[in-house]
């Protein structure tokens, strides 16, 4: 709770942010909706990165998690892999 306040967010924002994160993660785990889940998680991590930049804190962790998220999606979804890494 203290970290949320230090980042400039009201304590009341914790539950809605947590709900968005859980919903996005669930969508990412279900195969037919994994791409939309990945997009939502990327947006969530973008907000985390912006928050860290705003308070002048290291922002490498959300960026690294986004890269890992998409690398994993490319490895397990052939359609995404074909889109990201077209055959030469």
PDB file of N, CA and C in Angstrom:
ATOM      1  N   UNK A   1       0.819  -1.176   0.000  1.00  0.00           N
ATOM      2  CA  UNK A   1       0.000   0.000   0.000  1.00  0.00           C
ATOM      3  C   UNK A   1       0.877   1.259   0.000  1.00  0.00           C
ATOM      4  N   UNK A   2       1.950   1.192   0.775  1.00  0.00           N
ATOM      5  CA  UNK A   2       2.846   2.346   0.841  1.00  0.00           C
ATOM      6  C   UNK A   2       3.518   2.584  -0.513  1.00  0.00           C
ATOM      7  N   UNK A   3       3.906   1.506  -1.193  1.00  0.00           N
ATOM      8  CA  UNK A   3       4.541   1.656  -2.506  1.00  0.00           C
ATOM      9  C   UNK A   3       3.581   2.297  -3.505  1.00  0.00           C
ATOM     10  N   UNK A   4       2.307   1.937  -3.410  1.00  0.00           N
ATOM     11  CA  UNK A   4       1.309   2.538  -4.303  1.00  0.00           C
ATOM     12  C   UNK A   4       1.216   4.036  -4.061  1.00  0.00           C
ATOM     13  N   UNK A   5       1.212   4.431  -2.812  1.00  0.00           N
ATOM     14  CA  UNK A   5       1.175   5.864  -2.490  1.00  0.00           C
ATOM     15  C   UNK A   5       2.441   6.567  -2.980  1.00  0.00           C
ATOM     16  N   UNK A   6       3.594   5.919  -2.807  1.00  0.00           N
ATOM     17  CA  UNK A   6       4.857   6.528  -3.233  1.00  0.00           C
ATOM     18  C   UNK A   6       4.901   6.739  -4.748  1.00  0.00           C
ATOM     19  N   UNK A   7       4.214   5.858  -5.481  1.00  0.00           N
ATOM     20  CA  UNK A   7       4.171   6.004  -6.935  1.00  0.00           C
ATOM     21  C   UNK A   7       3.154   7.035  -7.383  1.00  0.00           C
ATOM     22  N   UNK A   8       2.379   7.565  -6.441  1.00  0.00           N
ATOM     23  CA  UNK A   8       1.440   8.631  -6.762  1.00  0.00           C
ATOM     24  C   UNK A   8       0.032   8.161  -7.081  1.00  0.00           C
ATOM     25  N   UNK A   9      -0.279   6.910  -6.780  1.00  0.00           N
ATOM     26  CA  UNK A   9      -1.618   6.389  -7.031  1.00  0.00           C
ATOM     27  C   UNK A   9      -2.393   6.298  -5.727  1.00  0.00           C
ATOM     28  N   UNK A  10      -3.700   6.536  -5.774  1.00  0.00           N
ATOM     29  CA  UNK A  10      -4.499   6.377  -4.556  1.00  0.00           C
ATOM     30  C   UNK A  10      -4.631   4.894  -4.214  1.00  0.00           C
ATOM     31  N   UNK A  11      -4.768   4.608  -2.939  1.00  0.00           N
ATOM     32  CA  UNK A  11      -4.888   3.225  -2.486  1.00  0.00           C
ATOM     33  C   UNK A  11      -6.121   2.561  -3.110  1.00  0.00           C
ATOM     34  N   UNK A  12      -7.152   3.338  -3.399  1.00  0.00           N
ATOM     35  CA  UNK A  12      -8.374   2.794  -3.986  1.00  0.00           C
ATOM     36  C   UNK A  12      -8.141   2.232  -5.389  1.00  0.00           C
ATOM     37  N   UNK A  13      -7.029   2.550  -6.009  1.00  0.00           N
ATOM     38  CA  UNK A  13      -6.740   2.061  -7.360  1.00  0.00           C
ATOM     39  C   UNK A  13      -6.164   0.656  -7.369  1.00  0.00           C
ATOM     40  N   UNK A  14      -5.798   0.120  -6.205  1.00  0.00           N
ATOM     41  CA  UNK A  14      -5.149  -1.184  -6.161  1.00  0.00           C
ATOM     42  C   UNK A  14      -6.065  -2.288  -6.683  1.00  0.00           C
ATOM     43  N   UNK A  15      -7.289  -2.339  -6.213  1.00  0.00           N
ATOM     44  CA  UNK A  15      -8.203  -3.418  -6.631  1.00  0.00           C
ATOM     45  C   UNK A  15      -8.524  -3.364  -8.125  1.00  0.00           C
ATOM     46  N   UNK A  16      -8.901  -2.212  -8.686  1.00  0.00           N
ATOM     47  CA  UNK A  16      -9.173  -2.205 -10.131  1.00  0.00           C
ATOM     48  C   UNK A  16      -7.943  -2.570 -10.969  1.00  0.00           C
ATOM     49  N   UNK A  17      -6.774  -2.100 -10.567  1.00  0.00           N
ATOM     50  CA  UNK A  17      -5.558  -2.458 -11.301  1.00  0.00           C
ATOM     51  C   UNK A  17      -5.280  -3.955 -11.199  1.00  0.00           C
ATOM     52  N   UNK A  18      -5.491  -4.511 -10.018  1.00  0.00           N
ATOM     53  CA  UNK A  18      -5.314  -5.948  -9.840  1.00  0.00           C
ATOM     54  C   UNK A  18      -6.301  -6.751 -10.665  1.00  0.00           C
ATOM     55  N   UNK A  19      -7.545  -6.277 -10.743  1.00  0.00           N
ATOM     56  CA  UNK A  19      -8.561  -6.961 -11.542  1.00  0.00           C
ATOM     57  C   UNK A  19      -8.194  -6.950 -13.028  1.00  0.00           C
ATOM     58  N   UNK A  20      -7.700  -5.818 -13.508  1.00  0.00           N
ATOM     59  CA  UNK A  20      -7.281  -5.729 -14.907  1.00  0.00           C
ATOM     60  C   UNK A  20      -6.122  -6.688 -15.165  1.00  0.00           C
ATOM     61  N   UNK A  21      -5.179  -6.757 -14.256  1.00  0.00           N
ATOM     62  CA  UNK A  21      -4.038  -7.650 -14.417  1.00  0.00           C
ATOM     63  C   UNK A  21      -4.480  -9.115 -14.422  1.00  0.00           C
ATOM     64  N   UNK A  22      -5.346  -9.499 -13.491  1.00  0.00           N
ATOM     65  CA  UNK A  22      -5.812 -10.891 -13.424  1.00  0.00           C
ATOM     66  C   UNK A  22      -6.598 -11.253 -14.678  1.00  0.00           C
ATOM     67  N   UNK A  23      -7.505 -10.386 -15.108  1.00  0.00           N
ATOM     68  CA  UNK A  23      -8.287 -10.652 -16.310  1.00  0.00           C
ATOM     69  C   UNK A  23      -7.382 -10.792 -17.536  1.00  0.00           C
ATOM     70  N   UNK A  24      -6.401  -9.920 -17.663  1.00  0.00           N
ATOM     71  CA  UNK A  24      -5.476  -9.986 -18.794  1.00  0.00           C
ATOM     72  C   UNK A  24      -4.654 -11.269 -18.768  1.00  0.00           C
ATOM     73  N   UNK A  25      -4.211 -11.668 -17.586  1.00  0.00           N
ATOM     74  CA  UNK A  25      -3.431 -12.904 -17.454  1.00  0.00           C
ATOM     75  C   UNK A  25      -4.283 -14.127 -17.795  1.00  0.00           C
ATOM     76  N   UNK A  26      -5.541 -14.127 -17.360  1.00  0.00           N
ATOM     77  CA  UNK A  26      -6.434 -15.248 -17.684  1.00  0.00           C
ATOM     78  C   UNK A  26      -6.648 -15.329 -19.191  1.00  0.00           C
ATOM     79  N   UNK A  27      -6.878 -14.198 -19.831  1.00  0.00           N
ATOM     80  CA  UNK A  27      -7.042 -14.194 -21.285  1.00  0.00           C
ATOM     81  C   UNK A  27      -5.783 -14.692 -21.987  1.00  0.00           C
ATOM     82  N   UNK A  28      -4.629 -14.377 -21.440  1.00  0.00           N
ATOM     83  CA  UNK A  28      -3.366 -14.794 -22.047  1.00  0.00           C
ATOM     84  C   UNK A  28      -3.149 -16.300 -21.914  1.00  0.00           C
ATOM     85  N   UNK A  29      -3.679 -16.906 -20.884  1.00  0.00           N
ATOM     86  CA  UNK A  29      -3.482 -18.343 -20.654  1.00  0.00           C
ATOM     87  C   UNK A  29      -4.404 -19.183 -21.546  1.00  0.00           C
ATOM     88  N   UNK A  30      -5.580 -18.660 -21.888  1.00  0.00           N
ATOM     89  CA  UNK A  30      -6.538 -19.402 -22.702  1.00  0.00           C
ATOM     90  C   UNK A  30      -6.111 -19.304 -24.173  1.00  0.00           C
ATOM     91  N   UNK A  31      -5.835 -20.444 -24.841  1.00  0.00           N
ATOM     92  CA  UNK A  31      -5.298 -20.405 -26.209  1.00  0.00           C
ATOM     93  C   UNK A  31      -6.072 -19.547 -27.216  1.00  0.00           C
ATOM     94  N   UNK A  32      -7.400 -19.602 -27.295  1.00  0.00           N
ATOM     95  CA  UNK A  32      -8.062 -18.771 -28.311  1.00  0.00           C
ATOM     96  C   UNK A  32      -7.951 -17.259 -28.053  1.00  0.00           C
ATOM     97  N   UNK A  33      -7.688 -16.859 -26.819  1.00  0.00           N
ATOM     98  CA  UNK A  33      -7.625 -15.427 -26.495  1.00  0.00           C
ATOM     99  C   UNK A  33      -6.229 -14.990 -26.066  1.00  0.00           C
ATOM    100  N   UNK A  34      -5.217 -15.816 -26.345  1.00  0.00           N
ATOM    101  CA  UNK A  34      -3.883 -15.493 -25.832  1.00  0.00           C
ATOM    102  C   UNK A  34      -3.284 -14.238 -26.456  1.00  0.00           C
ATOM    103  N   UNK A  35      -3.609 -13.930 -27.687  1.00  0.00           N
ATOM    104  CA  UNK A  35      -3.047 -12.729 -28.319  1.00  0.00           C
ATOM    105  C   UNK A  35      -3.651 -11.468 -27.701  1.00  0.00           C
ATOM    106  N   UNK A  36      -4.985 -11.456 -27.518  1.00  0.00           N
ATOM    107  CA  UNK A  36      -5.599 -10.279 -26.886  1.00  0.00           C
ATOM    108  C   UNK A  36      -5.094 -10.132 -25.463  1.00  0.00           C
ATOM    109  N   UNK A  37      -4.876 -11.253 -24.764  1.00  0.00           N
ATOM    110  CA  UNK A  37      -4.295 -11.192 -23.421  1.00  0.00           C
ATOM    111  C   UNK A  37      -2.898 -10.601 -23.444  1.00  0.00           C
ATOM    112  N   UNK A  38      -2.109 -10.999 -24.425  1.00  0.00           N
ATOM    113  CA  UNK A  38      -0.754 -10.462 -24.545  1.00  0.00           C
ATOM    114  C   UNK A  38      -0.789  -8.960 -24.835  1.00  0.00           C
ATOM    115  N   UNK A  39      -1.716  -8.536 -25.673  1.00  0.00           N
ATOM    116  CA  UNK A  39      -1.840  -7.104 -25.957  1.00  0.00           C
ATOM    117  C   UNK A  39      -2.237  -6.324 -24.706  1.00  0.00           C
ATOM    118  N   UNK A  40      -3.192  -6.861 -23.940  1.00  0.00           N
ATOM    119  CA  UNK A  40      -3.612  -6.187 -22.711  1.00  0.00           C
ATOM    120  C   UNK A  40      -2.488  -6.160 -21.676  1.00  0.00           C
ATOM    121  N   UNK A  41      -1.749  -7.258 -21.558  1.00  0.00           N
ATOM    122  CA  UNK A  41      -0.618  -7.279 -20.618  1.00  0.00           C
ATOM    123  C   UNK A  41       0.479  -6.312 -21.062  1.00  0.00           C
ATOM    124  N   UNK A  42       0.679  -6.183 -22.363  1.00  0.00           N
ATOM    125  CA  UNK A  42       1.658  -5.226 -22.871  1.00  0.00           C
ATOM    126  C   UNK A  42       1.247  -3.799 -22.515  1.00  0.00           C
ATOM    127  N   UNK A  43      -0.037  -3.503 -22.646  1.00  0.00           N
ATOM    128  CA  UNK A  43      -0.532  -2.175 -22.262  1.00  0.00           C
ATOM    129  C   UNK A  43      -0.342  -1.944 -20.769  1.00  0.00           C
ATOM    130  N   UNK A  44      -0.632  -2.950 -19.965  1.00  0.00           N
ATOM    131  CA  UNK A  44      -0.462  -2.851 -18.513  1.00  0.00           C
ATOM    132  C   UNK A  44       1.011  -2.586 -18.167  1.00  0.00           C
ATOM    133  N   UNK A  45       1.901  -3.335 -18.816  1.00  0.00           N
ATOM    134  CA  UNK A  45       3.337  -3.139 -18.569  1.00  0.00           C
ATOM    135  C   UNK A  45       3.815  -1.784 -19.082  1.00  0.00           C
ATOM    136  N   UNK A  46       3.180  -1.276 -20.134  1.00  0.00           N
ATOM    137  CA  UNK A  46       3.502   0.065 -20.614  1.00  0.00           C
ATOM    138  C   UNK A  46       3.160   1.123 -19.572  1.00  0.00           C
ATOM    139  N   UNK A  47       2.030   0.939 -18.897  1.00  0.00           N
ATOM    140  CA  UNK A  47       1.661   1.838 -17.811  1.00  0.00           C
ATOM    141  C   UNK A  47       2.640   1.754 -16.653  1.00  0.00           C
ATOM    142  N   UNK A  48       3.080   0.532 -16.357  1.00  0.00           N
ATOM    143  CA  UNK A  48       4.070   0.355 -15.287  1.00  0.00           C
ATOM    144  C   UNK A  48       5.389   1.039 -15.658  1.00  0.00           C
ATOM    145  N   UNK A  49       5.783   0.901 -16.916  1.00  0.00           N
ATOM    146  CA  UNK A  49       7.013   1.548 -17.373  1.00  0.00           C
ATOM    147  C   UNK A  49       6.887   3.066 -17.275  1.00  0.00           C
ATOM    148  N   UNK A  50       5.758   3.605 -17.712  1.00  0.00           N
ATOM    149  CA  UNK A  50       5.541   5.054 -17.647  1.00  0.00           C
ATOM    150  C   UNK A  50       5.565   5.547 -16.203  1.00  0.00           C
ATOM    151  N   UNK A  51       4.987   4.775 -15.301  1.00  0.00           N
ATOM    152  CA  UNK A  51       4.993   5.152 -13.888  1.00  0.00           C
ATOM    153  C   UNK A  51       6.411   5.186 -13.343  1.00  0.00           C
ATOM    154  N   UNK A  52       7.208   4.167 -13.679  1.00  0.00           N
ATOM    155  CA  UNK A  52       8.587   4.134 -13.195  1.00  0.00           C
ATOM    156  C   UNK A  52       9.410   5.286 -13.765  1.00  0.00           C
ATOM    157  N   UNK A  53       9.179   5.609 -15.028  1.00  0.00           N
ATOM    158  CA  UNK A  53       9.897   6.733 -15.638  1.00  0.00           C
ATOM    159  C   UNK A  53       9.497   8.040 -14.958  1.00  0.00           C
ATOM    160  N   UNK A  54       8.196   8.179 -14.674  1.00  0.00           N
ATOM    161  CA  UNK A  54       7.698   9.413 -14.053  1.00  0.00           C
ATOM    162  C   UNK A  54       8.317   9.658 -12.684  1.00  0.00           C
ATOM    163  N   UNK A  55       8.498   8.597 -11.894  1.00  0.00           N
ATOM    164  CA  UNK A  55       9.081   8.764 -10.555  1.00  0.00           C
ATOM    165  C   UNK A  55      10.602   8.575 -10.561  1.00  0.00           C
ATOM    166  N   UNK A  56      11.174   8.493 -11.759  1.00  0.00           N
ATOM    167  CA  UNK A  56      12.621   8.352 -11.943  1.00  0.00           C
ATOM    168  C   UNK A  56      13.181   7.122 -11.237  1.00  0.00           C
ATOM    169  N   UNK A  57      12.463   6.006 -11.373  1.00  0.00           N
ATOM    170  CA  UNK A  57      12.910   4.722 -10.834  1.00  0.00           C
ATOM    171  C   UNK A  57      13.377   3.851 -11.999  1.00  0.00           C
ATOM    172  N   UNK A  58      14.194   2.840 -11.733  1.00  0.00           N
ATOM    173  CA  UNK A  58      14.607   1.935 -12.826  1.00  0.00           C
ATOM    174  C   UNK A  58      13.381   1.293 -13.474  1.00  0.00           C
ATOM    175  N   UNK A  59      13.346   1.289 -14.793  1.00  0.00           N
ATOM    176  CA  UNK A  59      12.168   0.780 -15.490  1.00  0.00           C
ATOM    177  C   UNK A  59      12.469  -0.445 -16.340  1.00  0.00           C
ATOM    178  N   UNK A  60      13.573  -1.110 -16.104  1.00  0.00           N
ATOM    179  CA  UNK A  60      13.959  -2.256 -16.920  1.00  0.00           C
ATOM    180  C   UNK A  60      13.066  -3.475 -16.692  1.00  0.00           C
ATOM    181  N   UNK A  61      12.515  -3.644 -15.476  1.00  0.00           N
ATOM    182  CA  UNK A  61      11.753  -4.853 -15.183  1.00  0.00           C
ATOM    183  C   UNK A  61      10.481  -4.977 -16.024  1.00  0.00           C
ATOM    184  N   UNK A  62       9.601  -3.962 -16.091  1.00  0.00           N
ATOM    185  CA  UNK A  62       8.413  -4.132 -16.939  1.00  0.00           C
ATOM    186  C   UNK A  62       8.749  -4.274 -18.420  1.00  0.00           C
ATOM    187  N   UNK A  63       9.818  -3.633 -18.858  1.00  0.00           N
ATOM    188  CA  UNK A  63      10.235  -3.768 -20.254  1.00  0.00           C
ATOM    189  C   UNK A  63      10.704  -5.195 -20.522  1.00  0.00           C
ATOM    190  N   UNK A  64      11.505  -5.750 -19.608  1.00  0.00           N
ATOM    191  CA  UNK A  64      11.982  -7.124 -19.756  1.00  0.00           C
ATOM    192  C   UNK A  64      10.820  -8.112 -19.716  1.00  0.00           C
ATOM    193  N   UNK A  65       9.845  -7.893 -18.841  1.00  0.00           N
ATOM    194  CA  UNK A  65       8.690  -8.788 -18.756  1.00  0.00           C
ATOM    195  C   UNK A  65       7.875  -8.757 -20.044  1.00  0.00           C
ATOM    196  N   UNK A  66       7.748  -7.597 -20.661  1.00  0.00           N
ATOM    197  CA  UNK A  66       7.047  -7.497 -21.942  1.00  0.00           C
ATOM    198  C   UNK A  66       7.771  -8.263 -23.040  1.00  0.00           C
ATOM    199  N   UNK A  67       9.088  -8.152 -23.066  1.00  0.00           N
ATOM    200  CA  UNK A  67       9.873  -8.885 -24.060  1.00  0.00           C
ATOM    201  C   UNK A  67       9.754 -10.397 -23.851  1.00  0.00           C
ATOM    202  N   UNK A  68       9.805 -10.836 -22.609  1.00  0.00           N
ATOM    203  CA  UNK A  68       9.656 -12.256 -22.304  1.00  0.00           C
ATOM    204  C   UNK A  68       8.256 -12.743 -22.665  1.00  0.00           C
ATOM    205  N   UNK A  69       7.250 -11.928 -22.381  1.00  0.00           N
ATOM    206  CA  UNK A  69       5.866 -12.263 -22.709  1.00  0.00           C
ATOM    207  C   UNK A  69       5.715 -12.540 -24.202  1.00  0.00           C
ATOM    208  N   UNK A  70       6.232 -11.638 -25.035  1.00  0.00           N
ATOM    209  CA  UNK A  70       6.088 -11.806 -26.476  1.00  0.00           C
ATOM    210  C   UNK A  70       6.995 -12.901 -27.027  1.00  0.00           C
ATOM    211  N   UNK A  71       8.161 -13.098 -26.436  1.00  0.00           N
ATOM    212  CA  UNK A  71       9.025 -14.206 -26.869  1.00  0.00           C
ATOM    213  C   UNK A  71       8.333 -15.539 -26.599  1.00  0.00           C
ATOM    214  N   UNK A  72       7.720 -15.665 -25.425  1.00  0.00           N
ATOM    215  CA  UNK A  72       6.992 -16.889 -25.109  1.00  0.00           C
ATOM    216  C   UNK A  72       5.804 -17.099 -26.027  1.00  0.00           C
ATOM    217  N   UNK A  73       5.087 -16.031 -26.342  1.00  0.00           N
ATOM    218  CA  UNK A  73       3.943 -16.150 -27.247  1.00  0.00           C
ATOM    219  C   UNK A  73       4.406 -16.574 -28.641  1.00  0.00           C
ATOM    220  N   UNK A  74       5.509 -16.028 -29.094  1.00  0.00           N
ATOM    221  CA  UNK A  74       6.035 -16.420 -30.411  1.00  0.00           C
ATOM    222  C   UNK A  74       6.450 -17.886 -30.437  1.00  0.00           C
ATOM    223  N   UNK A  75       6.980 -18.373 -29.332  1.00  0.00           N
ATOM    224  CA  UNK A  75       7.404 -19.767 -29.282  1.00  0.00           C
ATOM    225  C   UNK A  75       6.226 -20.735 -29.255  1.00  0.00           C
ATOM    226  N   UNK A  76       5.105 -20.340 -28.653  1.00  0.00           N
ATOM    227  CA  UNK A  76       4.007 -21.293 -28.539  1.00  0.00           C
ATOM    228  C   UNK A  76       2.871 -21.077 -29.518  1.00  0.00           C
ATOM    229  N   UNK A  77       2.883 -20.005 -30.282  1.00  0.00           N
ATOM    230  CA  UNK A  77       1.812 -19.752 -31.229  1.00  0.00           C
ATOM    231  C   UNK A  77       2.400 -19.603 -32.634  1.00  0.00           C
ATOM    232  N   UNK A  78       2.201 -20.593 -33.501  1.00  0.00           N
ATOM    233  CA  UNK A  78       2.808 -20.531 -34.837  1.00  0.00           C
ATOM    234  C   UNK A  78       2.296 -19.368 -35.685  1.00  0.00           C
ATOM    235  N   UNK A  79       1.039 -18.939 -35.487  1.00  0.00           N
ATOM    236  CA  UNK A  79       0.514 -17.817 -36.267  1.00  0.00           C
ATOM    237  C   UNK A  79       1.211 -16.513 -35.887  1.00  0.00           C
ATOM    238  N   UNK A  80       1.444 -16.313 -34.609  1.00  0.00           N
ATOM    239  CA  UNK A  80       2.156 -15.106 -34.163  1.00  0.00           C
ATOM    240  C   UNK A  80       3.608 -15.176 -34.624  1.00  0.00           C
ATOM    241  N   UNK A  81       4.201 -16.364 -34.516  1.00  0.00           N
ATOM    242  CA  UNK A  81       5.591 -16.543 -34.957  1.00  0.00           C
ATOM    243  C   UNK A  81       5.723 -16.203 -36.441  1.00  0.00           C
ATOM    244  N   UNK A  82       4.768 -16.641 -37.267  1.00  0.00           N
ATOM    245  CA  UNK A  82       4.812 -16.354 -38.697  1.00  0.00           C
ATOM    246  C   UNK A  82       4.638 -14.867 -38.975  1.00  0.00           C
ATOM    247  N   UNK A  83       3.873 -14.195 -38.126  1.00  0.00           N
ATOM    248  CA  UNK A  83       3.665 -12.758 -38.296  1.00  0.00           C
ATOM    249  C   UNK A  83       4.905 -11.960 -37.908  1.00  0.00           C
ATOM    250  N   UNK A  84       5.549 -12.372 -36.797  1.00  0.00           N
ATOM    251  CA  UNK A  84       6.702 -11.645 -36.278  1.00  0.00           C
ATOM    252  C   UNK A  84       7.980 -12.009 -37.029  1.00  0.00           C
ATOM    253  N   UNK A  85       8.122 -13.281 -37.338  1.00  0.00           N
ATOM    254  CA  UNK A  85       9.332 -13.765 -38.021  1.00  0.00           C
ATOM    255  C   UNK A  85       8.940 -14.388 -39.364  1.00  0.00           C
ATOM    256  N   UNK A  86       8.687 -13.580 -40.381  1.00  0.00           N
ATOM    257  CA  UNK A  86       8.273 -14.145 -41.666  1.00  0.00           C
ATOM    258  C   UNK A  86       9.386 -15.016 -42.267  1.00  0.00           C
ATOM    259  N   UNK A  87       8.980 -16.056 -42.963  1.00  0.00           N
ATOM    260  CA  UNK A  87       9.944 -16.959 -43.587  1.00  0.00           C
ATOM    261  C   UNK A  87      10.729 -16.209 -44.662  1.00  0.00           C
ATOM    262  N   UNK A  88      12.005 -16.478 -44.687  1.00  0.00           N
ATOM    263  CA  UNK A  88      12.872 -15.779 -45.648  1.00  0.00           C
ATOM    264  C   UNK A  88      12.830 -16.436 -47.000  1.00  0.00           C
TER     265      UNK A  88
END
